[in-house]
PDB file of C-alpha atoms in Angstrom:
ATOM      1  CA  PHE D  17     247.021 234.940  26.213  1.00  0.00           C
ATOM      2  CA  LEU D  18     249.721 234.929  23.557  1.00  0.00           C
ATOM      3  CA  ALA D  19     251.921 231.851  23.070  1.00  0.00           C
ATOM      4  CA  CYS D  20     254.806 231.217  20.697  1.00  0.00           C
ATOM      5  CA  LYS D  21     257.545 228.628  20.269  1.00  0.00           C
ATOM      6  CA  THR D  22     260.872 227.809  18.674  1.00  0.00           C
ATOM      7  CA  THR D  23     262.507 224.747  17.146  1.00  0.00           C
ATOM      8  CA  GLU D  24     265.918 226.442  17.109  1.00  0.00           C
ATOM      9  CA  ARG D  25     268.596 224.777  19.216  1.00  0.00           C
ATOM     10  CA  LYS D  26     271.340 227.415  18.931  1.00  0.00           C
ATOM     11  CA  ARG D  27     271.145 230.785  20.623  1.00  0.00           C
ATOM     12  CA  GLU D  28     271.839 233.070  17.663  1.00  0.00           C
ATOM     13  CA  ALA D  29     269.096 231.548  15.517  1.00  0.00           C
ATOM     14  CA  ALA D  30     266.667 231.347  18.438  1.00  0.00           C
ATOM     15  CA  GLU D  31     267.276 234.968  19.355  1.00  0.00           C
ATOM     16  CA  ALA D  32     266.647 236.133  15.788  1.00  0.00           C
ATOM     17  CA  GLU D  33     263.459 234.077  15.576  1.00  0.00           C
ATOM     18  CA  PHE D  34     262.258 235.396  18.937  1.00  0.00           C
ATOM     19  CA  LYS D  35     262.653 239.011  17.823  1.00  0.00           C
ATOM     20  CA  CYS D  36     261.024 238.275  14.467  1.00  0.00           C
ATOM     21  CA  SER D  37     258.022 236.704  16.197  1.00  0.00           C
ATOM     22  CA  LEU D  38     257.603 239.740  18.441  1.00  0.00           C
ATOM     23  CA  ASP D  39     257.614 241.974  15.372  1.00  0.00           C
ATOM     24  CA  ARG D  40     255.195 239.833  13.380  1.00  0.00           C
ATOM     25  CA  LEU D  41     252.743 239.593  16.248  1.00  0.00           C
ATOM     26  CA  ARG D  42     253.136 243.308  17.020  1.00  0.00           C
ATOM     27  CA  THR D  43     253.813 242.758  20.683  1.00  0.00           C
ATOM     28  CA  ASP D  44     256.548 243.392  23.222  1.00  0.00           C
ATOM     29  CA  HIS D  45     256.070 240.143  25.160  1.00  0.00           C
ATOM     30  CA  PHE D  46     254.726 236.590  25.108  1.00  0.00           C
ATOM     31  CA  ASP D  47     252.606 235.102  27.853  1.00  0.00           C
ATOM     32  CA  LEU D  48     254.098 231.678  27.076  1.00  0.00           C
ATOM     33  CA  TYR D  49     257.192 230.812  25.069  1.00  0.00           C
ATOM     34  CA  GLN D  50     257.983 227.166  24.368  1.00  0.00           C
ATOM     35  CA  LEU D  51     260.846 225.012  23.211  1.00  0.00           C
ATOM     36  CA  HIS D  52     259.071 223.092  20.462  1.00  0.00           C
ATOM     37  CA  SER D  53     259.309 219.413  19.530  1.00  0.00           C
ATOM     38  CA  ILE D  54     261.722 218.151  22.182  1.00  0.00           C
ATOM     39  CA  THR D  55     262.272 214.599  20.927  1.00  0.00           C
ATOM     40  CA  SER D  56     265.882 213.611  21.601  1.00  0.00           C
ATOM     41  CA  VAL D  57     267.975 214.269  24.707  1.00  0.00           C
ATOM     42  CA  GLU D  58     271.141 214.437  22.624  1.00  0.00           C
ATOM     43  CA  ASN D  59     269.803 216.580  19.777  1.00  0.00           C
ATOM     44  CA  ASP D  60     267.217 218.722  21.557  1.00  0.00           C
ATOM     45  CA  VAL D  61     267.595 218.841  25.330  1.00  0.00           C
ATOM     46  CA  ASP D  62     271.390 218.953  25.627  1.00  0.00           C
ATOM     47  CA  PRO D  63     271.916 221.717  23.014  1.00  0.00           C
ATOM     48  CA  VAL D  64     269.417 224.191  24.496  1.00  0.00           C
ATOM     49  CA  PHE D  65     270.854 223.822  27.998  1.00  0.00           C
ATOM     50  CA  VAL D  66     274.490 224.539  27.143  1.00  0.00           C
ATOM     51  CA  LYS D  67     275.919 227.559  28.965  1.00  0.00           C
ATOM     52  CA  GLY D  68     274.940 230.737  27.145  1.00  0.00           C
ATOM     53  CA  GLY D  69     272.502 228.812  24.948  1.00  0.00           C
ATOM     54  CA  VAL D  70     268.811 229.015  24.140  1.00  0.00           C
ATOM     55  CA  MET D  71     267.583 228.473  27.702  1.00  0.00           C
ATOM     56  CA  ASP D  72     269.846 231.198  29.033  1.00  0.00           C
ATOM     57  CA  MET D  73     268.516 233.522  26.338  1.00  0.00           C
ATOM     58  CA  LEU D  74     264.919 232.735  27.317  1.00  0.00           C
ATOM     59  CA  LEU D  75     265.658 233.253  31.004  1.00  0.00           C
ATOM     60  CA  GLU D  76     267.117 236.647  30.148  1.00  0.00           C
ATOM     61  CA  ALA D  77     264.001 237.463  28.128  1.00  0.00           C
ATOM     62  CA  ARG D  78     261.861 236.437  31.068  1.00  0.00           C
ATOM     63  CA  LYS D  79     263.840 238.639  33.431  1.00  0.00           C
ATOM     64  CA  ALA D  80     263.428 241.529  30.986  1.00  0.00           C
ATOM     65  CA  GLY D  81     259.635 241.073  30.950  1.00  0.00           C
ATOM     66  CA  GLN D  82     259.459 239.728  27.403  1.00  0.00           C
ATOM     67  CA  VAL D  83     258.185 236.326  28.566  1.00  0.00           C
ATOM     68  CA  ARG D  84     255.843 235.459  31.441  1.00  0.00           C
ATOM     69  CA  PHE D  85     255.969 231.663  31.351  1.00  0.00           C
ATOM     70  CA  LEU D  86     258.351 229.097  29.851  1.00  0.00           C
ATOM     71  CA  GLY D  87     257.294 225.710  28.552  1.00  0.00           C
ATOM     72  CA  PHE D  88     258.086 223.021  25.998  1.00  0.00           C
ATOM     73  CA  SER D  89     256.392 220.526  23.721  1.00  0.00           C
ATOM     74  CA  ALA D  90     257.727 216.988  23.511  1.00  0.00           C
ATOM     75  CA  HIS D  91     257.257 213.818  21.502  1.00  0.00           C
ATOM     76  CA  SER D  92     259.209 211.336  23.596  1.00  0.00           C
ATOM     77  CA  THR D  93     259.059 210.284  27.228  1.00  0.00           C
ATOM     78  CA  GLU D  94     262.828 210.307  27.678  1.00  0.00           C
ATOM     79  CA  ALA D  95     263.276 213.839  26.353  1.00  0.00           C
ATOM     80  CA  ALA D  96     260.261 215.221  28.221  1.00  0.00           C
ATOM     81  CA  CYS D  97     261.430 213.811  31.538  1.00  0.00           C
ATOM     82  CA  ALA D  98     264.989 215.022  30.931  1.00  0.00           C
ATOM     83  CA  ALA D  99     263.746 218.555  30.245  1.00  0.00           C
ATOM     84  CA  MET D 100     261.625 218.555  33.414  1.00  0.00           C
ATOM     85  CA  ASP D 101     264.646 217.390  35.423  1.00  0.00           C
ATOM     86  CA  ARG D 102     266.802 220.268  34.168  1.00  0.00           C
ATOM     87  CA  TYR D 103     264.444 223.181  34.702  1.00  0.00           C
ATOM     88  CA  ASP D 104     261.189 223.962  36.499  1.00  0.00           C
ATOM     89  CA  PHE D 105     259.140 224.745  33.405  1.00  0.00           C
ATOM     90  CA  ASP D 106     255.682 226.236  33.724  1.00  0.00           C
ATOM     91  CA  SER D 107     254.009 224.016  31.144  1.00  0.00           C
ATOM     92  CA  ILE D 108     254.335 220.980  28.929  1.00  0.00           C
ATOM     93  CA  LEU D 109     252.546 220.365  25.620  1.00  0.00           C
ATOM     94  CA  PHE D 110     252.326 216.591  25.093  1.00  0.00           C
ATOM     95  CA  PRO D 111     250.166 214.008  23.279  1.00  0.00           C
ATOM     96  CA  ILE D 112     247.522 212.579  25.602  1.00  0.00           C
ATOM     97  CA  ASN D 113     245.640 210.245  23.296  1.00  0.00           C
ATOM     98  CA  PHE D 114     243.641 207.195  24.340  1.00  0.00           C
ATOM     99  CA  ALA D 115     245.180 204.813  21.769  1.00  0.00           C
ATOM    100  CA  ALA D 116     248.764 205.924  22.387  1.00  0.00           C
ATOM    101  CA  TYR D 117     248.141 205.769  26.138  1.00  0.00           C
ATOM    102  CA  TYR D 118     246.570 202.310  26.272  1.00  0.00           C
ATOM    103  CA  GLU D 119     248.077 200.526  23.299  1.00  0.00           C
ATOM    104  CA  GLY D 120     251.402 202.382  23.096  1.00  0.00           C
ATOM    105  CA  SER D 121     252.033 203.021  26.826  1.00  0.00           C
ATOM    106  CA  PHE D 122     252.787 206.580  25.706  1.00  0.00           C
ATOM    107  CA  GLY D 123     251.856 209.337  28.120  1.00  0.00           C
ATOM    108  CA  PRO D 124     251.393 207.883  31.635  1.00  0.00           C
ATOM    109  CA  ALA D 125     254.962 208.511  32.851  1.00  0.00           C
ATOM    110  CA  VAL D 126     255.149 212.052  31.457  1.00  0.00           C
ATOM    111  CA  LEU D 127     251.717 213.007  32.750  1.00  0.00           C
ATOM    112  CA  ALA D 128     252.567 211.727  36.231  1.00  0.00           C
ATOM    113  CA  LYS D 129     255.913 213.547  36.357  1.00  0.00           C
ATOM    114  CA  ALA D 130     254.437 216.800  35.077  1.00  0.00           C
ATOM    115  CA  GLN D 131     251.656 216.594  37.636  1.00  0.00           C
ATOM    116  CA  GLU D 132     254.150 215.882  40.420  1.00  0.00           C
ATOM    117  CA  LYS D 133     256.291 218.869  39.430  1.00  0.00           C
ATOM    118  CA  GLY D 134     253.301 221.185  39.093  1.00  0.00           C
ATOM    119  CA  LEU D 135     253.509 221.966  35.373  1.00  0.00           C
ATOM    120  CA  ALA D 136     250.447 223.032  33.446  1.00  0.00           C
ATOM    121  CA  ARG D 137     249.624 220.029  31.255  1.00  0.00           C
ATOM    122  CA  LEU D 138     248.434 220.887  27.756  1.00  0.00           C
ATOM    123  CA  ALA D 139     247.169 217.834  25.892  1.00  0.00           C
ATOM    124  CA  LEU D 140     247.731 217.241  22.183  1.00  0.00           C
ATOM    125  CA  LYS D 141     246.211 214.773  19.703  1.00  0.00           C
ATOM    126  CA  ALA D 142     243.100 213.957  21.733  1.00  0.00           C
ATOM    127  CA  MET D 143     241.083 213.318  18.560  1.00  0.00           C
ATOM    128  CA  ALA D 144     243.701 211.251  16.725  1.00  0.00           C
ATOM    129  CA  LYS D 145     242.769 207.725  15.701  1.00  0.00           C
ATOM    130  CA  GLN D 146     245.928 206.158  14.317  1.00  0.00           C
ATOM    131  CA  GLN D 147     248.619 206.384  11.667  1.00  0.00           C
ATOM    132  CA  TRP D 148     247.302 206.875   8.155  1.00  0.00           C
ATOM    133  CA  THR D 149     246.954 203.712   6.113  1.00  0.00           C
ATOM    134  CA  GLU D 150     248.809 204.096   2.833  1.00  0.00           C
ATOM    135  CA  GLY D 151     246.440 205.115   0.051  1.00  0.00           C
ATOM    136  CA  ASP D 152     243.591 206.047   2.400  1.00  0.00           C
ATOM    137  CA  PRO D 153     241.195 208.150   0.273  1.00  0.00           C
ATOM    138  CA  ASN D 154     240.175 210.235   3.304  1.00  0.00           C
ATOM    139  CA  ARG D 155     243.658 211.694   3.621  1.00  0.00           C
ATOM    140  CA  SER D 156     242.884 214.526   1.205  1.00  0.00           C
ATOM    141  CA  ARG D 157     239.825 215.406   3.277  1.00  0.00           C
ATOM    142  CA  TYR D 158     241.997 216.143   6.315  1.00  0.00           C
ATOM    143  CA  ALA D 159     244.946 217.874   4.681  1.00  0.00           C
ATOM    144  CA  LYS D 160     246.205 219.432   7.913  1.00  0.00           C
ATOM    145  CA  CYS D 161     246.330 216.132   9.819  1.00  0.00           C
ATOM    146  CA  TRP D 162     249.473 214.008   9.547  1.00  0.00           C
ATOM    147  CA  TYR D 163     247.522 211.299  11.386  1.00  0.00           C
ATOM    148  CA  GLU D 164     244.108 209.755  10.730  1.00  0.00           C
ATOM    149  CA  PRO D 165     241.588 211.576  12.933  1.00  0.00           C
ATOM    150  CA  LEU D 166     238.538 210.018  14.492  1.00  0.00           C
ATOM    151  CA  ALA D 167     235.697 210.919  12.154  1.00  0.00           C
ATOM    152  CA  GLY D 168     232.656 209.296  13.766  1.00  0.00           C
ATOM    153  CA  PRO D 169     230.867 211.632  16.213  1.00  0.00           C
ATOM    154  CA  VAL D 170     230.485 209.026  18.965  1.00  0.00           C
ATOM    155  CA  GLU D 171     234.120 207.869  19.001  1.00  0.00           C
ATOM    156  CA  THR D 172     235.390 211.437  18.593  1.00  0.00           C
ATOM    157  CA  GLU D 173     233.402 212.629  21.570  1.00  0.00           C
ATOM    158  CA  LEU D 174     234.547 209.698  23.711  1.00  0.00           C
ATOM    159  CA  ALA D 175     238.188 210.332  22.811  1.00  0.00           C
ATOM    160  CA  LEU D 176     238.123 214.036  23.637  1.00  0.00           C
ATOM    161  CA  ARG D 177     236.163 213.477  26.825  1.00  0.00           C
ATOM    162  CA  TRP D 178     238.688 210.808  27.809  1.00  0.00           C
ATOM    163  CA  THR D 179     241.573 213.261  27.402  1.00  0.00           C
ATOM    164  CA  LEU D 180     239.731 215.990  29.300  1.00  0.00           C
ATOM    165  CA  SER D 181     239.042 213.476  32.079  1.00  0.00           C
ATOM    166  CA  GLN D 182     242.779 212.938  32.632  1.00  0.00           C
ATOM    167  CA  PRO D 183     244.769 215.231  34.972  1.00  0.00           C
ATOM    168  CA  VAL D 184     245.320 217.824  32.236  1.00  0.00           C
ATOM    169  CA  THR D 185     245.013 221.590  32.376  1.00  0.00           C
ATOM    170  CA  ALA D 186     243.577 221.921  28.863  1.00  0.00           C
ATOM    171  CA  ALA D 187     243.418 220.156  25.512  1.00  0.00           C
ATOM    172  CA  VAL D 188     244.584 221.774  22.293  1.00  0.00           C
ATOM    173  CA  SER D 189     242.155 221.225  19.428  1.00  0.00           C
ATOM    174  CA  PRO D 190     243.231 220.035  15.952  1.00  0.00           C
ATOM    175  CA  GLY D 191     244.126 222.646  13.336  1.00  0.00           C
ATOM    176  CA  GLU D 192     241.701 221.160  10.828  1.00  0.00           C
ATOM    177  CA  GLU D 193     238.718 223.533  10.868  1.00  0.00           C
ATOM    178  CA  SER D 194     235.965 220.928  10.891  1.00  0.00           C
ATOM    179  CA  LEU D 195     237.631 219.062  13.762  1.00  0.00           C
ATOM    180  CA  PHE D 196     238.274 222.309  15.629  1.00  0.00           C
ATOM    181  CA  ARG D 197     234.574 223.188  15.530  1.00  0.00           C
ATOM    182  CA  MET D 198     233.677 219.665  16.638  1.00  0.00           C
ATOM    183  CA  ALA D 199     236.115 219.887  19.564  1.00  0.00           C
ATOM    184  CA  VAL D 200     234.658 223.190  20.763  1.00  0.00           C
ATOM    185  CA  GLU D 201     231.138 221.790  20.589  1.00  0.00           C
ATOM    186  CA  ILE D 202     232.069 218.616  22.491  1.00  0.00           C
ATOM    187  CA  ALA D 203     234.004 220.532  25.148  1.00  0.00           C
ATOM    188  CA  SER D 204     231.089 222.917  25.697  1.00  0.00           C
ATOM    189  CA  ARG D 205     228.998 220.023  27.051  1.00  0.00           C
ATOM    190  CA  PHE D 206     231.808 218.025  28.644  1.00  0.00           C
ATOM    191  CA  THR D 207     231.076 215.315  31.187  1.00  0.00           C
ATOM    192  CA  PRO D 208     233.756 213.002  32.668  1.00  0.00           C
ATOM    193  CA  ILE D 209     234.320 209.675  30.958  1.00  0.00           C
ATOM    194  CA  THR D 210     232.623 206.689  32.608  1.00  0.00           C
ATOM    195  CA  GLN D 211     234.129 203.259  33.247  1.00  0.00           C
ATOM    196  CA  VAL D 212     231.860 201.706  30.622  1.00  0.00           C
ATOM    197  CA  GLU D 213     232.916 204.300  28.049  1.00  0.00           C
ATOM    198  CA  GLU D 214     236.565 203.868  28.977  1.00  0.00           C
ATOM    199  CA  ALA D 215     236.237 200.121  28.372  1.00  0.00           C
ATOM    200  CA  LYS D 216     234.920 200.872  24.869  1.00  0.00           C
ATOM    201  CA  LEU D 217     237.950 203.060  24.129  1.00  0.00           C
ATOM    202  CA  LYS D 218     240.345 200.395  25.407  1.00  0.00           C
ATOM    203  CA  ALA D 219     238.719 197.860  23.079  1.00  0.00           C
ATOM    204  CA  LEU D 220     238.966 200.295  20.175  1.00  0.00           C
ATOM    205  CA  ALA D 221     242.624 201.027  20.959  1.00  0.00           C
ATOM    206  CA  ARG D 222     243.481 197.332  20.582  1.00  0.00           C
ATOM    207  CA  THR D 223     242.431 197.516  16.914  1.00  0.00           C
ATOM    208  CA  LEU D 224     244.523 200.596  16.062  1.00  0.00           C
ATOM    209  CA  LYS D 225     248.084 201.574  15.194  1.00  0.00           C
ATOM    210  CA  PRO D 226     248.750 204.419  17.674  1.00  0.00           C
ATOM    211  CA  ILE D 227     250.467 207.551  16.405  1.00  0.00           C
ATOM    212  CA  PHE D 228     252.971 207.254  19.274  1.00  0.00           C
ATOM    213  CA  ARG D 229     254.427 204.272  21.117  1.00  0.00           C
ATOM    214  CA  GLU D 230     256.831 204.039  23.994  1.00  0.00           C
ATOM    215  CA  ALA D 231     260.182 202.863  22.658  1.00  0.00           C
TER     216      ALA D 231
END
């Protein structure tokens, strides 16, 4: 299953990037192609939906057999909901993190709308703890993480199991190798989160600075 994405908002640049990605990956199609990092309605959603724009290009590619499914990743509730209102996407890639969900109210509305509309729901940032504290010496240890990850095995397992217990289709593991291996190991013995465990995560969330908050 081959997925790719674009941050381009104008057709010409998006088209060139699309063709370049096909060449680099030595393929003639993508199983999933995504509009990446939809954050602002004005700067991201509106531009790609103009007549003859990026979305029209992707629909043409889909008709030509170069794309099977169309999706998007988002980092704001407003933009995610606006995108879902404008087109029946196949999937959404969105942060579903216990601290952002409970302490930042970030995720419930998008998850509910995506579920209602039948999108595949791909969860991001399940193993994130909070924003990095300035000068944190552990930052160099996790060079690929722009956020502070959960490092303790107990809390990490609870966080990932919490995300997998939500109405999601799948969770995307971190890019940091050590965390990736931990995620695979935890997922291989997954059991749904319990009410007692959920209460522990809610208490932990109250002590953190979530990586996302609802505006």
